[in-house]
mmCIF file of C-alpha atoms and ligand atoms in Angstrom:
data_model
loop_
_atom_site.group_PDB
_atom_site.id
_atom_site.type_symbol
_atom_site.label_atom_id
_atom_site.label_comp_id
_atom_site.label_asym_id
_atom_site.label_seq_id
_atom_site.Cartn_x
_atom_site.Cartn_y
_atom_site.Cartn_z
ATOM 1 C CA MET S 1 -28.529 -11.302 -15.984
ATOM 2 C CA THR S 2 -27.012 -14.417 -16.075
ATOM 3 C CA PHE S 3 -24.027 -15.467 -16.597
ATOM 4 C CA ARG S 4 -24.673 -17.404 -19.826
ATOM 5 C CA ALA S 5 -26.212 -13.816 -21.217
ATOM 6 C CA ILE S 6 -22.902 -12.002 -20.606
ATOM 7 C CA LEU S 7 -20.465 -14.150 -21.019
ATOM 8 C CA PRO S 8 -19.313 -13.941 -24.666
ATOM 9 C CA LYS S 9 -19.471 -10.434 -24.868
ATOM 10 C CA GLU S 10 -17.906 -10.027 -21.514
ATOM 11 C CA LEU S 11 -15.156 -12.547 -22.715
ATOM 12 C CA LEU S 12 -14.541 -11.486 -26.134
ATOM 13 C CA SER S 13 -13.831 -8.169 -23.971
ATOM 14 C CA ILE S 14 -11.489 -9.745 -22.591
ATOM 15 C CA VAL S 15 -9.557 -11.253 -24.981
ATOM 16 C CA LEU S 16 -9.872 -8.038 -27.457
ATOM 17 C CA VAL S 17 -7.929 -6.189 -24.828
ATOM 18 C CA ARG S 18 -5.794 -8.745 -24.195
ATOM 19 C CA ASN S 19 -4.879 -8.750 -27.940
ATOM 20 C CA PHE S 20 -4.061 -5.628 -28.650
ATOM 21 C CA LYS S 21 -3.491 -3.446 -25.754
ATOM 22 C CA THR S 22 -3.439 -0.460 -25.614
ATOM 23 C CA LYS S 23 -0.867 1.683 -27.327
ATOM 24 C CA MET S 24 1.123 4.190 -24.612
ATOM 25 C CA ASN S 25 2.831 7.090 -25.300
ATOM 26 C CA THR S 26 5.705 5.833 -23.196
ATOM 27 C CA THR S 27 8.297 5.626 -25.146
ATOM 28 C CA ILE S 28 8.525 9.883 -25.703
ATOM 29 C CA GLN S 29 11.954 10.741 -24.155
ATOM 30 C CA GLU S 30 11.092 11.978 -21.142
ATOM 31 C CA THR S 31 12.401 15.971 -20.850
ATOM 32 C CA PRO S 32 12.135 18.431 -18.223
ATOM 33 C CA GLU S 33 9.667 19.752 -21.284
ATOM 34 C CA HIS S 34 6.910 16.638 -21.004
ATOM 35 C CA LEU S 35 7.946 17.403 -17.911
ATOM 36 C CA ALA S 36 6.746 20.038 -16.913
ATOM 37 C CA ALA S 37 4.017 20.065 -19.141
ATOM 38 C CA PHE S 38 2.088 17.431 -17.220
ATOM 39 C CA GLU S 39 3.075 18.948 -14.145
ATOM 40 C CA ASN S 40 1.000 22.081 -15.342
ATOM 41 C CA LYS S 41 -1.434 20.008 -16.582
ATOM 42 C CA ILE S 42 -2.144 18.089 -13.519
ATOM 43 C CA SER S 43 -1.833 21.590 -11.355
ATOM 44 C CA CYS S 44 -4.935 23.075 -13.395
ATOM 45 C CA GLY S 45 -7.285 20.223 -12.706
ATOM 46 C CA GLU S 46 -6.705 18.424 -15.721
ATOM 47 C CA LYS S 47 -7.244 15.053 -16.040
ATOM 48 C CA ILE S 48 -4.518 12.402 -17.730
ATOM 49 C CA GLU S 49 -6.118 9.846 -20.009
ATOM 50 C CA PRO S 50 -4.332 6.475 -21.416
ATOM 51 C CA LYS S 51 -2.997 8.065 -23.966
ATOM 52 C CA ASP S 52 -1.552 11.404 -22.967
ATOM 53 C CA TRP S 53 2.255 11.613 -22.343
ATOM 54 C CA MET S 54 2.803 10.394 -18.768
ATOM 55 C CA PRO S 55 6.269 9.757 -16.887
ATOM 56 C CA GLU S 56 6.896 6.679 -16.489
ATOM 57 C CA ARG S 57 7.552 6.893 -12.616
ATOM 58 C CA TYR S 58 3.731 8.114 -12.691
ATOM 59 C CA ARG S 59 2.451 4.816 -14.707
ATOM 60 C CA LYS S 60 4.554 2.677 -12.569
ATOM 61 C CA GLN S 61 2.862 3.974 -9.500
ATOM 62 C CA LEU S 62 -0.479 3.524 -10.753
ATOM 63 C CA ILE S 63 -0.157 0.127 -12.373
ATOM 64 C CA ARG S 64 0.904 -0.637 -8.962
ATOM 65 C CA MET S 65 -1.846 0.853 -6.411
ATOM 66 C CA ILE S 66 -4.835 0.285 -9.193
ATOM 67 C CA SER S 67 -3.822 -3.665 -9.770
ATOM 68 C CA GLN S 68 -3.573 -3.984 -5.362
ATOM 69 C CA HIS S 69 -6.643 -1.640 -5.222
ATOM 70 C CA ALA S 70 -8.090 -5.222 -7.552
ATOM 71 C CA HIS S 71 -6.769 -7.555 -5.963
ATOM 72 C CA SER S 72 -7.869 -6.338 -2.734
ATOM 73 C CA GLU S 73 -11.650 -5.849 -4.462
ATOM 74 C CA ILE S 74 -11.117 -9.819 -5.610
ATOM 75 C CA VAL S 75 -9.505 -10.961 -1.952
ATOM 76 C CA GLY S 76 -11.796 -9.200 -0.182
ATOM 77 C CA MET S 77 -14.872 -11.208 -1.672
ATOM 78 C CA LEU S 78 -13.143 -14.179 0.889
ATOM 79 C CA PRO S 79 -13.472 -12.917 4.100
ATOM 80 C CA GLU S 80 -17.573 -12.039 3.551
ATOM 81 C CA GLY S 81 -18.422 -14.872 0.704
ATOM 82 C CA ASN S 82 -17.615 -17.541 4.342
ATOM 83 C CA TRP S 83 -20.979 -16.388 5.763
ATOM 84 C CA ILE S 84 -23.078 -16.783 2.092
ATOM 85 C CA THR S 85 -24.308 -19.868 3.269
ATOM 86 C CA ARG S 86 -24.818 -19.155 6.783
ATOM 87 C CA ALA S 87 -26.702 -15.389 6.455
ATOM 88 C CA PRO S 88 -29.457 -15.786 9.238
ATOM 89 C CA SER S 89 -32.800 -15.306 6.777
ATOM 90 C CA LEU S 90 -33.227 -15.305 3.161
ATOM 91 C CA ARG S 91 -32.995 -11.104 3.043
ATOM 92 C CA ARG S 92 -29.590 -10.891 4.352
ATOM 93 C CA LYS S 93 -28.470 -13.352 1.961
ATOM 94 C CA LYS S 94 -30.062 -11.728 -0.788
ATOM 95 C CA VAL S 95 -28.188 -9.028 0.192
ATOM 96 C CA LEU S 96 -24.494 -10.120 1.196
ATOM 97 C CA LEU S 97 -24.319 -12.148 -2.011
ATOM 98 C CA ALA S 98 -24.732 -8.649 -4.028
ATOM 99 C CA LYS S 99 -22.810 -6.978 -1.694
ATOM 100 C CA VAL S 100 -19.842 -9.176 -2.872
ATOM 101 C CA GLN S 101 -20.983 -10.309 -6.667
ATOM 102 C CA ASP S 102 -20.109 -5.911 -6.432
ATOM 103 C CA GLU S 103 -17.048 -6.630 -4.657
ATOM 104 C CA ALA S 104 -16.322 -8.885 -7.925
ATOM 105 C CA GLY S 105 -17.356 -5.810 -10.787
ATOM 106 C CA HIS S 106 -14.577 -3.521 -8.725
ATOM 107 C CA GLY S 107 -12.215 -5.504 -9.430
ATOM 108 C CA LEU S 108 -12.876 -6.241 -12.794
ATOM 109 C CA TYR S 109 -13.451 -1.877 -13.359
ATOM 110 C CA LEU S 110 -10.152 -1.412 -11.778
ATOM 111 C CA TYR S 111 -7.892 -4.305 -13.945
ATOM 112 C CA CYS S 112 -9.160 -2.536 -16.677
ATOM 113 C CA ALA S 113 -8.232 0.503 -15.404
ATOM 114 C CA ALA S 114 -5.014 -1.002 -14.939
ATOM 115 C CA GLU S 115 -4.658 -1.637 -17.994
ATOM 116 C CA THR S 116 -5.256 0.887 -19.786
ATOM 117 C CA LEU S 117 -1.625 1.881 -18.786
ATOM 118 C CA GLY S 118 -0.776 -0.683 -21.249
ATOM 119 C CA VAL S 119 -0.654 -3.798 -18.778
ATOM 120 C CA ASP S 120 -1.792 -7.076 -19.035
ATOM 121 C CA ARG S 121 -4.289 -7.867 -16.032
ATOM 122 C CA ARG S 122 -3.333 -11.467 -16.801
ATOM 123 C CA GLU S 123 0.097 -10.210 -15.635
ATOM 124 C CA LEU S 124 -0.563 -8.347 -12.788
ATOM 125 C CA VAL S 125 -3.201 -12.035 -11.206
ATOM 126 C CA GLU S 126 0.192 -14.206 -11.882
ATOM 127 C CA ALA S 127 2.275 -11.214 -9.487
ATOM 128 C CA LEU S 128 -0.568 -11.979 -6.899
ATOM 129 C CA LEU S 129 -0.523 -15.697 -7.188
ATOM 130 C CA ALA S 130 3.214 -15.670 -7.211
ATOM 131 C CA GLY S 131 3.069 -13.267 -3.730
ATOM 132 C CA LYS S 132 4.662 -10.936 -5.443
ATOM 133 C CA ALA S 133 1.944 -7.912 -5.190
ATOM 134 C CA LYS S 134 -0.020 -6.764 -2.376
ATOM 135 C CA TYR S 135 -3.423 -6.807 -1.492
ATOM 136 C CA SER S 136 -5.163 -4.889 1.952
ATOM 137 C CA SER S 137 -4.116 -6.197 5.011
ATOM 138 C CA ILE S 138 -7.681 -5.924 6.184
ATOM 139 C CA PHE S 139 -8.819 -9.047 4.478
ATOM 140 C CA ASN S 140 -6.027 -11.369 6.040
ATOM 141 C CA TYR S 141 -8.163 -11.535 9.369
ATOM 142 C CA PRO S 142 -10.937 -14.418 10.157
ATOM 143 C CA THR S 143 -14.518 -13.208 9.594
ATOM 144 C CA LEU S 144 -15.201 -15.547 13.006
ATOM 145 C CA SER S 145 -19.278 -14.414 13.526
ATOM 146 C CA TRP S 146 -21.954 -12.603 11.537
ATOM 147 C CA ALA S 147 -21.511 -10.124 13.095
ATOM 148 C CA ASP S 148 -18.148 -9.288 11.848
ATOM 149 C CA ILE S 149 -20.617 -9.226 8.650
ATOM 150 C CA GLY S 150 -21.986 -6.291 9.590
ATOM 151 C CA VAL S 151 -18.928 -4.169 10.681
ATOM 152 C CA ILE S 152 -17.533 -5.169 7.612
ATOM 153 C CA GLY S 153 -19.923 -2.910 5.966
ATOM 154 C CA TRP S 154 -19.330 0.113 8.568
ATOM 155 C CA PHE S 155 -15.584 -0.048 9.328
ATOM 156 C CA VAL S 156 -14.164 -1.358 6.288
ATOM 157 C CA ASP S 157 -16.801 -0.195 3.325
ATOM 158 C CA GLY S 158 -16.371 2.735 5.560
ATOM 159 C CA ALA S 159 -13.076 2.954 5.408
ATOM 160 C CA ALA S 160 -12.502 2.774 1.808
ATOM 161 C CA ILE S 161 -15.303 4.729 0.907
ATOM 162 C CA VAL S 162 -13.094 7.795 3.008
ATOM 163 C CA ASN S 163 -9.872 6.991 1.113
ATOM 164 C CA GLN S 164 -12.377 6.397 -3.083
ATOM 165 C CA THR S 165 -13.910 9.424 -2.510
ATOM 166 C CA MET S 166 -10.651 10.795 -2.707
ATOM 167 C CA LEU S 167 -9.469 8.649 -5.514
ATOM 168 C CA ALA S 168 -12.732 9.597 -7.741
ATOM 169 C CA ARG S 169 -10.786 13.589 -7.687
ATOM 170 C CA SER S 170 -7.317 11.629 -8.813
ATOM 171 C CA SER S 171 -5.794 12.724 -11.361
ATOM 172 C CA TYR S 172 -5.799 9.950 -13.708
ATOM 173 C CA GLY S 173 -8.855 9.695 -15.035
ATOM 174 C CA PRO S 174 -9.719 5.897 -15.829
ATOM 175 C CA TYR S 175 -8.858 5.608 -12.058
ATOM 176 C CA SER S 176 -10.933 8.540 -11.051
ATOM 177 C CA ARG S 177 -14.170 7.218 -13.028
ATOM 178 C CA ALA S 178 -13.953 4.276 -11.918
ATOM 179 C CA MET S 179 -13.651 5.321 -8.239
ATOM 180 C CA LEU S 180 -16.779 7.845 -8.568
ATOM 181 C CA ARG S 181 -18.777 4.435 -9.121
ATOM 182 C CA ILE S 182 -16.978 2.035 -6.808
ATOM 183 C CA CYS S 183 -18.507 4.819 -4.579
ATOM 184 C CA SER S 184 -21.917 5.117 -4.394
ATOM 185 C CA GLU S 185 -22.195 1.257 -4.588
ATOM 186 C CA GLU S 186 -20.033 0.704 -1.811
ATOM 187 C CA ASN S 187 -22.034 3.704 0.237
ATOM 188 C CA PHE S 188 -24.922 0.885 0.285
ATOM 189 C CA HIS S 189 -22.487 -1.564 2.006
ATOM 190 C CA LYS S 190 -21.860 0.578 4.249
ATOM 191 C CA LYS S 191 -25.076 0.893 5.417
ATOM 192 C CA GLN S 192 -26.261 -2.979 4.736
ATOM 193 C CA GLY S 193 -23.641 -3.095 7.408
ATOM 194 C CA TYR S 194 -24.757 -0.391 9.849
ATOM 195 C CA GLU S 195 -28.103 -1.912 9.421
ATOM 196 C CA ILE S 196 -26.892 -4.918 10.523
ATOM 197 C CA VAL S 197 -24.831 -4.094 13.479
ATOM 198 C CA ALA S 198 -27.555 -1.561 14.349
ATOM 199 C CA THR S 199 -29.970 -4.412 15.106
ATOM 200 C CA LEU S 200 -27.336 -6.335 16.486
ATOM 201 C CA ALA S 201 -26.664 -3.557 19.310
ATOM 202 C CA ASN S 202 -30.440 -3.593 19.921
ATOM 203 C CA GLY S 203 -30.968 -7.284 20.328
ATOM 204 C CA THR S 204 -30.611 -9.772 22.916
ATOM 205 C CA ALA S 205 -27.574 -9.625 25.051
ATOM 206 C CA GLU S 206 -26.081 -12.045 23.200
ATOM 207 C CA GLN S 207 -26.154 -10.648 20.414
ATOM 208 C CA ARG S 208 -24.941 -7.303 21.838
ATOM 209 C CA ALA S 209 -21.983 -9.162 23.268
ATOM 210 C CA MET S 210 -21.278 -10.327 19.695
ATOM 211 C CA VAL S 211 -21.229 -6.967 18.022
ATOM 212 C CA GLN S 212 -19.136 -5.879 20.513
ATOM 213 C CA ASP S 213 -16.868 -8.472 20.381
ATOM 214 C CA ALA S 214 -16.409 -8.011 16.503
ATOM 215 C CA VAL S 215 -16.187 -4.393 16.911
ATOM 216 C CA ASN S 216 -13.188 -5.379 19.217
ATOM 217 C CA ARG S 217 -11.248 -7.150 16.933
ATOM 218 C CA TRP S 218 -11.682 -5.041 14.178
ATOM 219 C CA TRP S 219 -11.495 -1.559 14.236
ATOM 220 C CA TRP S 220 -7.425 -0.966 14.873
ATOM 221 C CA GLN S 221 -6.874 -3.292 11.707
ATOM 222 C CA SER S 222 -9.930 -0.891 10.245
ATOM 223 C CA LEU S 223 -7.057 2.021 10.964
ATOM 224 C CA MET S 224 -4.253 -0.240 9.125
ATOM 225 C CA MET S 225 -5.535 0.207 5.721
ATOM 226 C CA PHE S 226 -5.296 3.875 5.545
ATOM 227 C CA GLY S 227 -1.603 3.022 5.349
ATOM 228 C CA PRO S 228 1.831 3.591 6.958
ATOM 229 C CA SER S 229 1.645 7.174 8.459
ATOM 230 C CA ASP S 230 2.953 9.876 7.072
ATOM 231 C CA ALA S 231 5.854 9.768 8.636
ATOM 232 C CA ASN S 232 6.357 6.312 7.164
ATOM 233 C CA SER S 233 5.094 6.572 3.758
ATOM 234 C CA PRO S 234 7.571 6.293 1.109
ATOM 235 C CA ASN S 235 5.065 6.588 -1.585
ATOM 236 C CA SER S 236 3.314 9.681 -0.963
ATOM 237 C CA GLU S 237 5.235 12.706 -1.913
ATOM 238 C CA GLU S 238 5.215 11.312 -5.470
ATOM 239 C CA LEU S 239 1.103 10.333 -5.418
ATOM 240 C CA LEU S 240 0.350 13.759 -3.735
ATOM 241 C CA ARG S 241 2.974 16.014 -6.388
ATOM 242 C CA TRP S 242 0.798 14.284 -8.944
ATOM 243 C CA LYS S 243 -2.532 14.185 -7.414
ATOM 244 C CA VAL S 244 -3.293 10.772 -7.465
ATOM 245 C CA LYS S 245 -3.924 10.957 -3.970
ATOM 246 C CA GLN S 246 -5.103 14.603 -2.711
ATOM 247 C CA GLU S 247 -4.759 13.515 1.436
ATOM 248 C CA THR S 248 -2.152 11.493 3.178
ATOM 249 C CA ASN S 249 -3.172 8.404 4.760
ATOM 250 C CA ASP S 250 -3.374 10.363 8.319
ATOM 251 C CA GLU S 251 -5.717 12.748 7.255
ATOM 252 C CA LEU S 252 -7.669 10.552 6.001
ATOM 253 C CA ARG S 253 -8.046 7.551 8.810
ATOM 254 C CA GLN S 254 -8.424 10.890 11.331
ATOM 255 C CA ARG S 255 -11.354 11.259 9.447
ATOM 256 C CA PHE S 256 -12.235 8.152 9.284
ATOM 257 C CA VAL S 257 -12.417 8.324 13.010
ATOM 258 C CA ASN S 258 -14.264 11.225 12.885
ATOM 259 C CA ILE S 259 -16.511 10.023 10.839
ATOM 260 C CA THR S 260 -16.880 7.081 13.110
ATOM 261 C CA VAL S 261 -16.706 7.519 17.034
ATOM 262 C CA PRO S 262 -20.269 8.872 16.475
ATOM 263 C CA GLN S 263 -22.067 6.178 15.240
ATOM 264 C CA ALA S 264 -20.798 4.130 17.373
ATOM 265 C CA LYS S 265 -21.672 6.020 20.418
ATOM 266 C CA ALA S 266 -25.424 5.843 18.166
ATOM 267 C CA VAL S 267 -25.717 2.548 18.449
ATOM 268 C CA ASN S 268 -24.192 2.104 22.300
ATOM 269 C CA LEU S 269 -21.134 -0.091 21.089
ATOM 270 C CA THR S 270 -17.479 0.816 22.469
ATOM 271 C CA LEU S 271 -14.457 1.893 20.199
ATOM 272 C CA PRO S 272 -11.718 -0.640 21.689
ATOM 273 C CA ASP S 273 -9.621 2.763 22.469
ATOM 274 C CA SER S 274 -9.149 3.771 25.565
ATOM 275 C CA ASP S 275 -7.092 7.101 23.947
ATOM 276 C CA LEU S 276 -9.966 8.238 22.354
ATOM 277 C CA LYS S 277 -11.218 11.593 23.549
ATOM 278 C CA PHE S 278 -12.335 14.445 21.568
ATOM 279 C CA ASN S 279 -9.882 16.931 21.249
ATOM 280 C CA SER S 280 -12.238 21.095 21.576
ATOM 281 C CA GLU S 281 -8.925 22.286 19.781
ATOM 282 C CA THR S 282 -8.675 19.882 16.676
ATOM 283 C CA GLY S 283 -12.112 18.876 16.177
ATOM 284 C CA ASP S 284 -10.696 15.739 15.624
ATOM 285 C CA TYR S 285 -11.218 12.472 17.847
ATOM 286 C CA ASP S 286 -7.719 11.639 19.403
ATOM 287 C CA PHE S 287 -7.301 8.547 19.602
ATOM 288 C CA GLY S 288 -4.093 5.591 20.528
ATOM 289 C CA LYS S 289 -1.373 4.514 19.099
ATOM 290 C CA ILE S 290 -1.910 1.595 15.834
ATOM 291 C CA ASN S 291 0.465 -1.555 16.036
ATOM 292 C CA TRP S 292 2.653 -1.339 13.704
ATOM 293 C CA GLU S 293 4.499 -4.280 14.195
ATOM 294 C CA GLU S 294 1.052 -5.823 13.588
ATOM 295 C CA PHE S 295 0.504 -4.784 10.297
ATOM 296 C CA TYR S 296 3.842 -4.772 8.765
ATOM 297 C CA ASN S 297 3.665 -8.205 9.410
ATOM 298 C CA VAL S 298 0.290 -8.294 8.181
ATOM 299 C CA ILE S 299 1.708 -7.117 4.395
ATOM 300 C CA ASN S 300 4.648 -8.962 4.442
ATOM 301 C CA GLY S 301 2.612 -12.347 4.185
ATOM 302 C CA ASN S 302 2.192 -13.331 7.752
ATOM 303 C CA GLY S 303 -0.908 -12.411 8.744
ATOM 304 C CA PRO S 304 -3.681 -14.889 10.257
ATOM 305 C CA CYS S 305 -5.580 -15.358 7.149
ATOM 306 C CA ASN S 306 -2.583 -14.610 4.739
ATOM 307 C CA ALA S 307 -1.541 -18.214 3.419
ATOM 308 C CA GLU S 308 -5.664 -18.756 3.257
ATOM 309 C CA ARG S 309 -6.061 -16.561 1.015
ATOM 310 C CA MET S 310 -3.678 -16.909 -1.122
ATOM 311 C CA LYS S 311 -5.224 -20.371 -1.356
ATOM 312 C CA ALA S 312 -7.920 -19.800 -2.044
ATOM 313 C CA ARG S 313 -7.096 -17.276 -5.337
ATOM 314 C CA ARG S 314 -4.395 -20.121 -6.782
ATOM 315 C CA LEU S 315 -7.541 -22.997 -6.684
ATOM 316 C CA ALA S 316 -9.771 -20.007 -7.992
ATOM 317 C CA ASP S 317 -7.419 -19.189 -10.625
ATOM 318 C CA GLU S 318 -6.433 -22.781 -11.509
ATOM 319 C CA ASN S 319 -10.032 -23.753 -11.814
ATOM 320 C CA GLY S 320 -11.467 -20.826 -14.133
ATOM 321 C CA LYS S 321 -8.630 -21.628 -16.893
ATOM 322 C CA TRP S 322 -10.831 -23.928 -18.377
ATOM 323 C CA VAL S 323 -13.421 -20.590 -19.057
ATOM 324 C CA ARG S 324 -10.725 -18.818 -20.167
ATOM 325 C CA GLU S 325 -9.346 -20.665 -22.325
ATOM 326 C CA ALA S 326 -12.723 -21.417 -23.685
ATOM 327 C CA ALA S 327 -13.410 -17.093 -23.458
ATOM 328 C CA GLU S 328 -10.218 -17.391 -26.032
ATOM 329 C CA GLU S 329 -11.688 -19.354 -28.229
ATOM 330 C CA TYR S 330 -15.094 -18.214 -28.487
ATOM 331 C CA ALA S 331 -12.779 -14.618 -29.263
ATOM 332 C CA ARG S 332 -10.857 -15.508 -31.866
ATOM 333 C CA LYS S 333 -13.503 -17.395 -33.595
ATOM 334 C CA ASN S 334 -15.837 -14.432 -33.434
ATOM 335 C CA PHE S 335 -12.787 -12.212 -34.400
ATOM 336 C CA SER S 336 -12.126 -14.367 -37.138
ATOM 337 C CA LYS S 337 -15.859 -14.042 -38.758
ATOM 338 C CA THR S 338 -15.981 -10.497 -38.166
ATOM 339 C CA LYS S 339 -12.859 -9.856 -39.827
ATOM 340 C CA ASN S 340 -13.722 -12.554 -42.960
ATOM 341 C CA ILE S 341 -10.120 -13.522 -41.920
HETATM 342 N N1 LIG G 1 -2.500 -2.915 2.579
HETATM 343 O O1 LIG G 1 4.015 4.486 0.909
HETATM 344 P P1 LIG G 1 2.518 4.431 0.936
HETATM 345 C C1 LIG G 1 -12.036 -2.404 -0.366
HETATM 346 C C2 LIG G 1 1.848 -0.672 1.540
HETATM 347 S S1 LIG G 1 -10.848 -1.836 -0.697
HETATM 348 C C3 LIG G 1 -1.576 -3.193 1.748
HETATM 349 O O2 LIG G 1 1.652 4.891 2.151
HETATM 350 P P2 LIG G 1 0.787 4.516 -0.977
HETATM 351 C C4 LIG G 1 -13.532 -2.867 -1.102
HETATM 352 C C5 LIG G 1 1.591 -0.109 0.285
HETATM 353 O O3 LIG G 1 0.839 -0.498 -1.005
HETATM 354 C C6 LIG G 1 -9.018 -1.445 -0.003
HETATM 355 N N2 LIG G 1 -0.329 -3.269 1.326
HETATM 356 O O4 LIG G 1 1.959 3.179 0.439
HETATM 357 C C7 LIG G 1 -14.198 -3.591 0.178
HETATM 358 C C8 LIG G 1 3.497 -0.137 -0.030
HETATM 359 O O5 LIG G 1 4.028 -1.124 -0.346
HETATM 360 P P3 LIG G 1 4.931 -0.947 -1.932
HETATM 361 C C9 LIG G 1 -8.099 -1.294 -0.912
HETATM 362 C C10 LIG G 1 -0.507 -1.365 2.570
HETATM 363 O O6 LIG G 1 0.109 3.445 -2.195
HETATM 364 C C11 LIG G 1 -14.828 -3.875 0.875
HETATM 365 C C12 LIG G 1 4.024 -0.296 1.315
HETATM 366 O O7 LIG G 1 2.758 -0.284 2.276
HETATM 367 N N3 LIG G 1 -7.862 0.564 -1.035
HETATM 368 O O8 LIG G 1 -11.844 -2.251 0.920
HETATM 369 C C13 LIG G 1 -1.341 -0.904 2.614
HETATM 370 O O9 LIG G 1 1.154 5.621 -0.347
HETATM 371 C C14 LIG G 1 -15.194 -4.553 1.587
HETATM 372 C C15 LIG G 1 3.602 1.606 1.582
HETATM 373 O O10 LIG G 1 2.776 2.172 2.076
HETATM 374 C C16 LIG G 1 -7.099 0.899 -1.915
HETATM 375 O O11 LIG G 1 -5.724 -0.108 -2.230
HETATM 376 C C17 LIG G 1 -2.644 -2.220 2.949
HETATM 377 N N4 LIG G 1 -3.173 -1.425 4.197
HETATM 378 O O12 LIG G 1 -0.278 4.191 0.162
HETATM 379 C C18 LIG G 1 -14.210 -4.931 -0.634
HETATM 380 C C19 LIG G 1 -7.385 1.897 -1.925
HETATM 381 N N5 LIG G 1 -1.171 0.334 3.004
HETATM 382 O O13 LIG G 1 3.619 -1.306 -2.740
HETATM 383 C C20 LIG G 1 -14.511 -6.322 -0.169
HETATM 384 C C21 LIG G 1 -6.296 2.510 -3.067
HETATM 385 C C22 LIG G 1 -0.154 0.048 2.657
HETATM 386 O O14 LIG G 1 5.409 0.265 -2.140
HETATM 387 C C23 LIG G 1 -15.068 -5.833 1.172
HETATM 388 N N6 LIG G 1 -4.617 2.185 -2.597
HETATM 389 N N7 LIG G 1 0.443 -1.124 2.266
HETATM 390 O O15 LIG G 1 5.538 -2.304 -2.335
HETATM 391 C C24 LIG G 1 -4.388 3.145 -1.673
HETATM 392 O O16 LIG G 1 -5.260 4.555 -1.313
HETATM 393 C C25 LIG G 1 -2.800 3.576 -1.381
HETATM 394 O O17 LIG G 1 -2.236 2.780 -2.159
HETATM 395 C C26 LIG G 1 -2.492 2.825 0.272
HETATM 396 C C27 LIG G 1 -1.488 3.344 0.409
HETATM 397 C C28 LIG G 1 -3.344 3.841 1.288
HETATM 398 C C29 LIG G 1 -3.432 1.707 -0.067
#
């Protein structure tokens, strides 16, 4: 579909959402009865929908988490976008373009899901641009070779699938439904990444060395995507109680390790962890210690590419200003026409 073809509808919806923000039922005072009914609904496995009563903390937690997720998808376009012009064949270029475009789509679904909680997308974007909102730590690392594109698909999309398959069962309806669609696309992303990795791993000595180097540089950082260990995860208790998350950061990280180790063996690549070994008692692969100092450094804005990523997003925002203004004007005119104002 061309940009021209999607422009009017897409722009109209952006402006309409902005002008007619969902009226949330947040003014009703929070009483123990409300809270009990809300928690009962969740424990029965029912979804919470935008117009249902919800505690202010639940709403705030979801806005925080969904908007961080949306920002991650958009910032996540940058490391891979870096290789679109240098993809080794037309086929690889087409696939990478489609993947990066999918990530933009995921960001848009997620901003829409956040807007159902009564927040304006512009506020969320401004929080990102002001450095007040987080996005995933993983996107603050550089993509140094073509093999990084394969490894990102395999590890980063692979980790995202593990996390998001759980979030597809989230108690908040719009988030869980967005996750269902996103996960099916992430599955394609992971397969295309693993295919690049397998091709390089079966290639020349230089190609094998290149892909092993990429694996070495992305492995630990992919484990960090799941967030701090459970003992240091301040949001987990609340999110688990309200079934926004259904599993802990450590449980998901372990699942990712268990899935990925055999995949690495299948293509004769080594994961850079001398403590990695199968534990026949637990049925899990035990792994070494994560460098949490590095993790906190990155999420506090001091990773290798934080400044570069933010600069790119601020420039994109500035360059897109005229499009937003044109969209608002187009929507305003169309709205006046349909309402005969
Ligand atoms: N990076 O108390 P917890 C993708 C922050 S999508 C940065 O454990 P929580 C697709 C956390 O926000 C990847 N910050 O937090 C793709 C909190 O800070 P705050 C994104 C992190 O919420 C592929 C503080 O640390 N996915 O990759 C990170 O219970 C390829 C304490 O942490 C999502 O966002 C981190 N890794 O658990 C795109 C999924 N970890 O806000 C392009 C939705 C933690 O209190 C190319 N989010 N922090 O100041 C989640 O599942 C959760 O929010 C977690 C964190 C697991 C990220």
